[in-house]
PDB file of C-alpha atoms in Angstrom:
ATOM      1  CA  UNK A   1    -182.999  97.167  -1.006  1.00 60.00           C
ATOM      2  CA  UNK A   2    -183.416  99.941   1.545  1.00 66.00           C
ATOM      3  CA  UNK A   3    -180.724 102.454   2.450  1.00 74.00           C
ATOM      4  CA  UNK A   4    -180.043 100.573   5.691  1.00 79.00           C
ATOM      5  CA  UNK A   5    -179.386  97.393   3.712  1.00 90.00           C
ATOM      6  CA  UNK A   6    -176.600  98.945   1.633  1.00 96.00           C
ATOM      7  CA  UNK A   7    -173.053  97.763   2.478  1.00 96.00           C
ATOM      8  CA  UNK A   8    -171.883 101.229   3.470  1.00 96.00           C
ATOM      9  CA  UNK A   9    -174.840 102.050   5.704  1.00 96.00           C
ATOM     10  CA  UNK A  10    -173.710 103.690   8.937  1.00 95.00           C
ATOM     11  CA  UNK A  11    -170.153 104.284   7.698  1.00 97.00           C
ATOM     12  CA  UNK A  12    -168.858 107.863   7.657  1.00 97.00           C
ATOM     13  CA  UNK A  13    -165.915 108.145   5.301  1.00 98.00           C
ATOM     14  CA  UNK A  14    -163.548 111.085   4.874  1.00 98.00           C
ATOM     15  CA  UNK A  15    -162.350 111.728   1.332  1.00 98.00           C
ATOM     16  CA  UNK A  16    -158.709 112.679   0.787  1.00 98.00           C
ATOM     17  CA  UNK A  17    -158.856 114.085  -2.747  1.00 98.00           C
ATOM     18  CA  UNK A  18    -155.036 114.459  -3.171  1.00 97.00           C
ATOM     19  CA  UNK A  19    -153.232 117.390  -4.791  1.00 94.00           C
ATOM     20  CA  UNK A  20    -153.126 116.217  -8.392  1.00 93.00           C
ATOM     21  CA  UNK A  21    -156.829 115.390  -8.398  1.00 96.00           C
ATOM     22  CA  UNK A  22    -157.821 118.634  -6.710  1.00 94.00           C
ATOM     23  CA  UNK A  23    -155.853 120.723  -9.207  1.00 93.00           C
ATOM     24  CA  UNK A  24    -156.098 118.732 -12.439  1.00 95.00           C
ATOM     25  CA  UNK A  25    -158.619 115.873 -12.186  1.00 96.00           C
ATOM     26  CA  UNK A  26    -161.539 116.991  -9.980  1.00 96.00           C
ATOM     27  CA  UNK A  27    -163.922 114.531 -11.665  1.00 97.00           C
ATOM     28  CA  UNK A  28    -162.116 111.665  -9.933  1.00 98.00           C
ATOM     29  CA  UNK A  29    -162.873 112.632  -6.308  1.00 98.00           C
ATOM     30  CA  UNK A  30    -166.408 113.532  -7.426  1.00 98.00           C
ATOM     31  CA  UNK A  31    -166.724 109.999  -8.807  1.00 98.00           C
ATOM     32  CA  UNK A  32    -165.530 108.576  -5.477  1.00 98.00           C
ATOM     33  CA  UNK A  33    -168.329 110.440  -3.704  1.00 98.00           C
ATOM     34  CA  UNK A  34    -170.977 109.205  -6.170  1.00 97.00           C
ATOM     35  CA  UNK A  35    -169.727 105.639  -5.927  1.00 98.00           C
ATOM     36  CA  UNK A  36    -169.508 105.471  -2.139  1.00 98.00           C
ATOM     37  CA  UNK A  37    -172.841 107.204  -1.644  1.00 97.00           C
ATOM     38  CA  UNK A  38    -174.398 104.683  -4.040  1.00 97.00           C
ATOM     39  CA  UNK A  39    -173.060 101.988  -1.726  1.00 97.00           C
ATOM     40  CA  UNK A  40    -174.628 103.698   1.286  1.00 97.00           C
ATOM     41  CA  UNK A  41    -171.659 105.551   2.811  1.00 98.00           C
ATOM     42  CA  UNK A  42    -171.806 109.068   4.193  1.00 97.00           C
ATOM     43  CA  UNK A  43    -168.873 110.894   2.614  1.00 98.00           C
ATOM     44  CA  UNK A  44    -167.272 114.004   4.117  1.00 98.00           C
ATOM     45  CA  UNK A  45    -164.671 116.292   2.563  1.00 98.00           C
ATOM     46  CA  UNK A  46    -162.556 117.876   5.322  1.00 97.00           C
ATOM     47  CA  UNK A  47    -161.734 121.332   3.882  1.00 96.00           C
ATOM     48  CA  UNK A  48    -158.495 121.657   5.889  1.00 95.00           C
ATOM     49  CA  UNK A  49    -156.780 118.905   3.885  1.00 97.00           C
ATOM     50  CA  UNK A  50    -153.727 119.707   1.780  1.00 94.00           C
ATOM     51  CA  UNK A  51    -150.832 117.558   0.505  1.00 94.00           C
ATOM     52  CA  UNK A  52    -149.695 114.231   1.982  1.00 95.00           C
ATOM     53  CA  UNK A  53    -146.101 115.489   1.766  1.00 94.00           C
ATOM     54  CA  UNK A  54    -144.878 112.801  -0.605  1.00 93.00           C
ATOM     55  CA  UNK A  55    -143.104 115.232  -2.941  1.00 89.00           C
ATOM     56  CA  UNK A  56    -141.041 116.605  -0.036  1.00 93.00           C
ATOM     57  CA  UNK A  57    -140.210 113.145   1.263  1.00 94.00           C
ATOM     58  CA  UNK A  58    -139.269 111.662  -2.097  1.00 90.00           C
ATOM     59  CA  UNK A  59    -136.876 114.557  -2.684  1.00 90.00           C
ATOM     60  CA  UNK A  60    -135.220 114.212   0.727  1.00 92.00           C
ATOM     61  CA  UNK A  61    -136.826 117.206   2.449  1.00 95.00           C
ATOM     62  CA  UNK A  62    -137.918 115.230   5.495  1.00 96.00           C
ATOM     63  CA  UNK A  63    -138.250 118.124   7.925  1.00 96.00           C
ATOM     64  CA  UNK A  64    -140.230 120.138   5.375  1.00 96.00           C
ATOM     65  CA  UNK A  65    -142.699 117.250   5.029  1.00 96.00           C
ATOM     66  CA  UNK A  66    -143.689 117.298   8.717  1.00 97.00           C
ATOM     67  CA  UNK A  67    -146.140 120.247   8.494  1.00 97.00           C
ATOM     68  CA  UNK A  68    -148.043 118.374   5.768  1.00 97.00           C
ATOM     69  CA  UNK A  69    -148.272 115.335   8.030  1.00 97.00           C
ATOM     70  CA  UNK A  70    -149.591 117.399  10.932  1.00 98.00           C
ATOM     71  CA  UNK A  71    -152.161 119.019   8.662  1.00 97.00           C
ATOM     72  CA  UNK A  72    -153.268 115.582   7.456  1.00 98.00           C
ATOM     73  CA  UNK A  73    -153.689 114.411  11.038  1.00 98.00           C
ATOM     74  CA  UNK A  74    -155.685 117.481  12.049  1.00 97.00           C
ATOM     75  CA  UNK A  75    -158.025 117.040   9.085  1.00 98.00           C
ATOM     76  CA  UNK A  76    -158.568 113.288   9.186  1.00 98.00           C
ATOM     77  CA  UNK A  77    -157.840 112.002  12.693  1.00 97.00           C
ATOM     78  CA  UNK A  78    -161.505 112.196  13.874  1.00 96.00           C
ATOM     79  CA  UNK A  79    -162.744 109.760  11.193  1.00 97.00           C
ATOM     80  CA  UNK A  80    -163.004 105.970  11.342  1.00 95.00           C
ATOM     81  CA  UNK A  81    -162.377 105.585   7.602  1.00 98.00           C
ATOM     82  CA  UNK A  82    -160.279 107.690   5.240  1.00 98.00           C
ATOM     83  CA  UNK A  83    -160.188 106.973   1.521  1.00 98.00           C
ATOM     84  CA  UNK A  84    -158.125 108.298  -1.373  1.00 98.00           C
ATOM     85  CA  UNK A  85    -158.287 107.519  -5.108  1.00 98.00           C
ATOM     86  CA  UNK A  86    -154.504 107.176  -5.269  1.00 96.00           C
ATOM     87  CA  UNK A  87    -152.373 104.184  -4.380  1.00 94.00           C
ATOM     88  CA  UNK A  88    -149.369 106.505  -4.419  1.00 94.00           C
ATOM     89  CA  UNK A  89    -150.680 108.916  -1.786  1.00 96.00           C
ATOM     90  CA  UNK A  90    -152.094 106.139   0.392  1.00 97.00           C
ATOM     91  CA  UNK A  91    -148.710 104.438   0.184  1.00 96.00           C
ATOM     92  CA  UNK A  92    -147.039 107.648   1.299  1.00 96.00           C
ATOM     93  CA  UNK A  93    -149.390 108.005   4.272  1.00 98.00           C
ATOM     94  CA  UNK A  94    -148.940 104.413   5.423  1.00 97.00           C
ATOM     95  CA  UNK A  95    -145.216 104.051   4.666  1.00 96.00           C
ATOM     96  CA  UNK A  96    -143.609 107.494   4.798  1.00 97.00           C
ATOM     97  CA  UNK A  97    -145.653 109.175   7.536  1.00 98.00           C
ATOM     98  CA  UNK A  98    -144.623 106.630  10.212  1.00 98.00           C
ATOM     99  CA  UNK A  99    -140.977 106.845   9.113  1.00 97.00           C
ATOM    100  CA  UNK A 100    -140.951 110.629   9.300  1.00 98.00           C
ATOM    101  CA  UNK A 101    -142.788 110.723  12.627  1.00 98.00           C
ATOM    102  CA  UNK A 102    -140.331 108.280  14.175  1.00 97.00           C
ATOM    103  CA  UNK A 103    -137.395 110.229  12.758  1.00 97.00           C
ATOM    104  CA  UNK A 104    -138.739 113.437  14.328  1.00 97.00           C
ATOM    105  CA  UNK A 105    -138.438 111.970  17.817  1.00 97.00           C
ATOM    106  CA  UNK A 106    -141.946 113.170  18.679  1.00 97.00           C
ATOM    107  CA  UNK A 107    -143.633 110.195  20.374  1.00 98.00           C
ATOM    108  CA  UNK A 108    -147.063 111.832  20.400  1.00 98.00           C
ATOM    109  CA  UNK A 109    -146.829 112.529  16.669  1.00 98.00           C
ATOM    110  CA  UNK A 110    -145.747 108.950  16.013  1.00 98.00           C
ATOM    111  CA  UNK A 111    -148.738 107.601  17.950  1.00 98.00           C
ATOM    112  CA  UNK A 112    -151.169 109.844  16.071  1.00 98.00           C
ATOM    113  CA  UNK A 113    -149.652 108.832  12.742  1.00 98.00           C
ATOM    114  CA  UNK A 114    -149.884 105.141  13.615  1.00 98.00           C
ATOM    115  CA  UNK A 115    -153.596 105.440  14.378  1.00 97.00           C
ATOM    116  CA  UNK A 116    -154.492 107.568  11.367  1.00 98.00           C
ATOM    117  CA  UNK A 117    -152.379 105.818   8.744  1.00 97.00           C
ATOM    118  CA  UNK A 118    -153.901 102.474   9.780  1.00 97.00           C
ATOM    119  CA  UNK A 119    -157.384 103.673   8.834  1.00 98.00           C
ATOM    120  CA  UNK A 120    -156.377 105.248   5.514  1.00 98.00           C
ATOM    121  CA  UNK A 121    -157.468 103.127   2.563  1.00 98.00           C
ATOM    122  CA  UNK A 122    -157.044 103.030  -1.171  1.00 98.00           C
ATOM    123  CA  UNK A 123    -160.504 103.142  -2.772  1.00 98.00           C
ATOM    124  CA  UNK A 124    -160.343  99.482  -3.827  1.00 98.00           C
ATOM    125  CA  UNK A 125    -159.365  98.374  -0.309  1.00 98.00           C
ATOM    126  CA  UNK A 126    -162.260 100.253   1.246  1.00 98.00           C
ATOM    127  CA  UNK A 127    -164.780  98.769  -1.184  1.00 98.00           C
ATOM    128  CA  UNK A 128    -163.533  95.176  -1.111  1.00 98.00           C
ATOM    129  CA  UNK A 129    -162.187  94.803   2.438  1.00 98.00           C
ATOM    130  CA  UNK A 130    -164.321  97.192   4.501  1.00 98.00           C
ATOM    131  CA  UNK A 131    -167.620  97.163   2.592  1.00 98.00           C
ATOM    132  CA  UNK A 132    -167.207  93.547   1.461  1.00 98.00           C
ATOM    133  CA  UNK A 133    -168.256  94.364  -2.108  1.00 97.00           C
ATOM    134  CA  UNK A 134    -166.814  93.280  -5.459  1.00 98.00           C
ATOM    135  CA  UNK A 135    -169.801  94.244  -7.625  1.00 98.00           C
ATOM    136  CA  UNK A 136    -170.538  97.954  -7.258  1.00 98.00           C
ATOM    137  CA  UNK A 137    -173.259  97.992  -9.907  1.00 96.00           C
ATOM    138  CA  UNK A 138    -171.041  99.576 -12.551  1.00 98.00           C
ATOM    139  CA  UNK A 139    -171.725  99.416 -16.285  1.00 97.00           C
ATOM    140  CA  UNK A 140    -169.040 100.190 -18.856  1.00 97.00           C
ATOM    141  CA  UNK A 141    -169.547  98.539 -22.276  1.00 97.00           C
ATOM    142  CA  UNK A 142    -166.012  98.983 -23.590  1.00 97.00           C
ATOM    143  CA  UNK A 143    -162.770  97.085 -24.145  1.00 98.00           C
ATOM    144  CA  UNK A 144    -160.500  98.033 -21.242  1.00 98.00           C
ATOM    145  CA  UNK A 145    -156.989  97.251 -20.041  1.00 98.00           C
ATOM    146  CA  UNK A 146    -155.670  97.955 -16.539  1.00 98.00           C
ATOM    147  CA  UNK A 147    -152.225  99.150 -15.449  1.00 96.00           C
ATOM    148  CA  UNK A 148    -151.450  98.531 -11.739  1.00 95.00           C
ATOM    149  CA  UNK A 149    -149.325 101.527 -10.838  1.00 93.00           C
ATOM    150  CA  UNK A 150    -146.065 100.942  -8.973  1.00 91.00           C
ATOM    151  CA  UNK A 151    -146.988 102.428  -5.604  1.00 91.00           C
ATOM    152  CA  UNK A 152    -150.401 100.768  -5.506  1.00 92.00           C
ATOM    153  CA  UNK A 153    -148.781  97.443  -6.373  1.00 92.00           C
ATOM    154  CA  UNK A 154    -145.613  97.561  -4.263  1.00 93.00           C
ATOM    155  CA  UNK A 155    -146.249 100.016  -1.409  1.00 92.00           C
ATOM    156  CA  UNK A 156    -149.995 100.097  -0.815  1.00 94.00           C
ATOM    157  CA  UNK A 157    -150.269  96.460  -1.981  1.00 95.00           C
ATOM    158  CA  UNK A 158    -153.802  96.625  -3.381  1.00 96.00           C
ATOM    159  CA  UNK A 159    -153.220  93.220  -4.984  1.00 95.00           C
ATOM    160  CA  UNK A 160    -156.075  91.828  -7.078  1.00 96.00           C
ATOM    161  CA  UNK A 161    -158.744  94.114  -5.630  1.00 98.00           C
ATOM    162  CA  UNK A 162    -158.939  96.365  -8.728  1.00 98.00           C
ATOM    163  CA  UNK A 163    -159.248  93.301 -10.960  1.00 97.00           C
ATOM    164  CA  UNK A 164    -162.008  91.874  -8.755  1.00 98.00           C
ATOM    165  CA  UNK A 165    -163.977  95.078  -9.140  1.00 98.00           C
ATOM    166  CA  UNK A 166    -163.348  95.379 -12.878  1.00 98.00           C
ATOM    167  CA  UNK A 167    -164.332  91.780 -13.599  1.00 98.00           C
ATOM    168  CA  UNK A 168    -167.766  92.480 -12.113  1.00 98.00           C
ATOM    169  CA  UNK A 169    -168.465  95.547 -14.245  1.00 98.00           C
ATOM    170  CA  UNK A 170    -171.357  94.837 -16.594  1.00 97.00           C
ATOM    171  CA  UNK A 171    -170.618  95.086 -20.295  1.00 97.00           C
ATOM    172  CA  UNK A 172    -166.856  95.371 -19.887  1.00 98.00           C
ATOM    173  CA  UNK A 173    -164.277  93.455 -21.917  1.00 98.00           C
ATOM    174  CA  UNK A 174    -161.183  93.351 -19.711  1.00 98.00           C
ATOM    175  CA  UNK A 175    -157.967  92.476 -21.530  1.00 98.00           C
ATOM    176  CA  UNK A 176    -154.571  91.736 -19.995  1.00 97.00           C
ATOM    177  CA  UNK A 177    -151.876  94.390 -20.310  1.00 97.00           C
ATOM    178  CA  UNK A 178    -148.460  92.958 -21.310  1.00 95.00           C
ATOM    179  CA  UNK A 179    -145.738  93.650 -18.713  1.00 93.00           C
ATOM    180  CA  UNK A 180    -148.393  95.215 -16.508  1.00 93.00           C
ATOM    181  CA  UNK A 181    -146.091  95.279 -13.470  1.00 92.00           C
ATOM    182  CA  UNK A 182    -143.474  97.451 -15.224  1.00 91.00           C
ATOM    183  CA  UNK A 183    -143.234 101.133 -14.262  1.00 91.00           C
ATOM    184  CA  UNK A 184    -144.697 103.732 -16.623  1.00 86.00           C
ATOM    185  CA  UNK A 185    -141.732 106.040 -16.011  1.00 83.00           C
ATOM    186  CA  UNK A 186    -143.509 108.787 -14.076  1.00 83.00           C
ATOM    187  CA  UNK A 187    -142.297 108.299 -10.509  1.00 78.00           C
ATOM    188  CA  UNK A 188    -142.993 111.906  -9.520  1.00 74.00           C
ATOM    189  CA  UNK A 189    -139.661 113.754  -9.486  1.00 75.00           C
ATOM    190  CA  UNK A 190    -138.011 110.803 -11.280  1.00 78.00           C
ATOM    191  CA  UNK A 191    -139.564 111.961 -14.550  1.00 75.00           C
ATOM    192  CA  UNK A 192    -138.082 115.421 -14.004  1.00 74.00           C
ATOM    193  CA  UNK A 193    -134.609 114.288 -12.935  1.00 80.00           C
ATOM    194  CA  UNK A 194    -134.324 111.487 -15.506  1.00 77.00           C
ATOM    195  CA  UNK A 195    -136.415 112.657 -18.470  1.00 81.00           C
ATOM    196  CA  UNK A 196    -134.781 110.469 -21.126  1.00 85.00           C
ATOM    197  CA  UNK A 197    -135.198 107.265 -19.132  1.00 88.00           C
ATOM    198  CA  UNK A 198    -138.715 108.274 -18.124  1.00 83.00           C
ATOM    199  CA  UNK A 199    -139.694 108.971 -21.732  1.00 88.00           C
ATOM    200  CA  UNK A 200    -138.418 105.571 -22.869  1.00 92.00           C
ATOM    201  CA  UNK A 201    -140.329 103.792 -20.103  1.00 90.00           C
ATOM    202  CA  UNK A 202    -143.528 105.700 -20.876  1.00 90.00           C
ATOM    203  CA  UNK A 203    -143.164 104.849 -24.562  1.00 92.00           C
ATOM    204  CA  UNK A 204    -142.869 101.146 -23.709  1.00 93.00           C
ATOM    205  CA  UNK A 205    -145.980 101.331 -21.532  1.00 93.00           C
ATOM    206  CA  UNK A 206    -147.940 103.186 -24.217  1.00 93.00           C
ATOM    207  CA  UNK A 207    -146.911 100.582 -26.797  1.00 95.00           C
ATOM    208  CA  UNK A 208    -148.127  97.748 -24.587  1.00 96.00           C
ATOM    209  CA  UNK A 209    -151.412  99.580 -24.022  1.00 96.00           C
ATOM    210  CA  UNK A 210    -151.871 100.056 -27.762  1.00 95.00           C
ATOM    211  CA  UNK A 211    -151.081  96.372 -28.374  1.00 95.00           C
ATOM    212  CA  UNK A 212    -154.195  95.369 -26.404  1.00 97.00           C
ATOM    213  CA  UNK A 213    -156.520  97.167 -28.868  1.00 97.00           C
ATOM    214  CA  UNK A 214    -158.307  98.549 -25.826  1.00 97.00           C
ATOM    215  CA  UNK A 215    -160.585 101.545 -26.049  1.00 97.00           C
ATOM    216  CA  UNK A 216    -159.615 102.634 -22.543  1.00 98.00           C
ATOM    217  CA  UNK A 217    -156.628 102.248 -20.241  1.00 97.00           C
ATOM    218  CA  UNK A 218    -157.606 102.437 -16.585  1.00 98.00           C
ATOM    219  CA  UNK A 219    -155.423 103.149 -13.547  1.00 97.00           C
ATOM    220  CA  UNK A 220    -155.859 103.987  -9.876  1.00 96.00           C
ATOM    221  CA  UNK A 221    -153.448 106.940  -9.997  1.00 95.00           C
ATOM    222  CA  UNK A 222    -154.071 109.968 -12.195  1.00 96.00           C
ATOM    223  CA  UNK A 223    -150.419 111.003 -12.177  1.00 92.00           C
ATOM    224  CA  UNK A 224    -149.385 107.795 -13.922  1.00 93.00           C
ATOM    225  CA  UNK A 225    -152.453 107.911 -16.140  1.00 95.00           C
ATOM    226  CA  UNK A 226    -151.523 111.454 -17.186  1.00 91.00           C
ATOM    227  CA  UNK A 227    -148.011 110.299 -18.057  1.00 91.00           C
ATOM    228  CA  UNK A 228    -149.089 107.403 -20.277  1.00 93.00           C
ATOM    229  CA  UNK A 229    -152.042 109.220 -21.800  1.00 92.00           C
ATOM    230  CA  UNK A 230    -149.727 112.074 -22.728  1.00 91.00           C
ATOM    231  CA  UNK A 231    -147.638 109.697 -24.826  1.00 92.00           C
ATOM    232  CA  UNK A 232    -150.714 108.100 -26.377  1.00 94.00           C
ATOM    233  CA  UNK A 233    -152.099 111.531 -27.219  1.00 92.00           C
ATOM    234  CA  UNK A 234    -148.890 112.623 -28.937  1.00 91.00           C
ATOM    235  CA  UNK A 235    -148.998 109.401 -30.943  1.00 92.00           C
ATOM    236  CA  UNK A 236    -152.570 110.265 -31.946  1.00 93.00           C
ATOM    237  CA  UNK A 237    -153.761 107.014 -30.402  1.00 93.00           C
ATOM    238  CA  UNK A 238    -157.496 106.469 -30.015  1.00 94.00           C
ATOM    239  CA  UNK A 239    -156.986 104.854 -26.591  1.00 96.00           C
ATOM    240  CA  UNK A 240    -158.467 107.012 -23.836  1.00 96.00           C
ATOM    241  CA  UNK A 241    -157.483 107.091 -20.189  1.00 96.00           C
ATOM    242  CA  UNK A 242    -159.902 106.811 -17.290  1.00 97.00           C
ATOM    243  CA  UNK A 243    -159.408 106.593 -13.544  1.00 98.00           C
ATOM    244  CA  UNK A 244    -160.742 103.443 -11.905  1.00 98.00           C
ATOM    245  CA  UNK A 245    -163.077 105.477  -9.667  1.00 98.00           C
ATOM    246  CA  UNK A 246    -164.689 107.158 -12.664  1.00 97.00           C
ATOM    247  CA  UNK A 247    -165.178 103.845 -14.445  1.00 98.00           C
ATOM    248  CA  UNK A 248    -166.742 102.226 -11.371  1.00 98.00           C
ATOM    249  CA  UNK A 249    -169.032 105.222 -10.858  1.00 97.00           C
ATOM    250  CA  UNK A 250    -170.614 104.690 -14.295  1.00 95.00           C
ATOM    251  CA  UNK A 251    -174.004 102.989 -14.218  1.00 92.00           C
ATOM    252  CA  UNK A 252    -176.523 101.860 -16.825  1.00 89.00           C
ATOM    253  CA  UNK A 253    -178.623 104.882 -15.895  1.00 85.00           C
ATOM    254  CA  UNK A 254    -175.695 107.179 -16.772  1.00 80.00           C
ATOM    255  CA  UNK A 255    -175.388 105.690 -20.238  1.00 75.00           C
ATOM    256  CA  UNK A 256    -179.140 105.734 -20.804  1.00 77.00           C
ATOM    257  CA  UNK A 257    -179.302 109.392 -19.837  1.00 76.00           C
ATOM    258  CA  UNK A 258    -176.460 110.232 -22.235  1.00 69.00           C
ATOM    259  CA  UNK A 259    -177.974 108.478 -25.258  1.00 55.00           C
ATOM    260  CA  UNK A 260    -180.294 111.320 -26.405  1.00 47.00           C
ATOM    261  CA  UNK A 261    -177.371 113.762 -26.387  1.00 45.00           C
ATOM    262  CA  UNK A 262    -175.227 111.385 -28.399  1.00 36.00           C
ATOM    263  CA  UNK A 263    -177.986 110.789 -30.924  1.00 36.00           C
ATOM    264  CA  UNK A 264    -178.594 114.505 -31.213  1.00 37.00           C
ATOM    265  CA  UNK A 265    -174.933 115.148 -31.874  1.00 36.00           C
ATOM    266  CA  UNK A 266    -174.889 112.545 -34.629  1.00 31.00           C
ATOM    267  CA  UNK A 267    -178.099 113.699 -36.371  1.00 28.00           C
TER     268      UNK A 267
END
């Protein structure tokens, strides 16, 4: 297959890394770039990007969120496709940005938001709906369970797209997570304002993850993954967390290249 035959050929995609990934999980946006370039896309990283403003909005600081929205528009408006490895942030852009723009009374802002939010995609939406791909050539020979985070499920509405992609990963053993649609207890500022309730919810989620005997728990949002993995770590669980983008970016070549290092470490 030539480069022109790849599903992403001719598509220029802007990557919105998101705050939590930029600060704490930089390997995730890097994985998005590797994955999309493998599918033939040209990926840009607009350096002017900052926060989507969700933290302001969720806390009721609507006016304070507007500068973040304008910055997002300035950075991403020129692109035909915008992708983020976060159902939560994509949900904020598509649900909260229009609400805030309308509330501001600025018709021009509202029109810009409508255009830009409509072309902002969760990673799984871009791959499945825009590129028309469910097999990205990933290889991950491990037992895995998937938690569909609340915002990706209820706001962004990614549906079965993550499952479609995971089912086509070579070598994977995908096991169902009990009560998968229940919240992990993070909820951004919810976990700060209601720590006891949040802790109980996270403990329930961690227990369900452990019950699957999975080696890895995978999610499309690192904030939720951090929350659950924190509980698992304190329980000294052997279950490891991995973002969906990082799992999908793994190929057989990656594992083959890592084998000598692993063998050397064990000898």
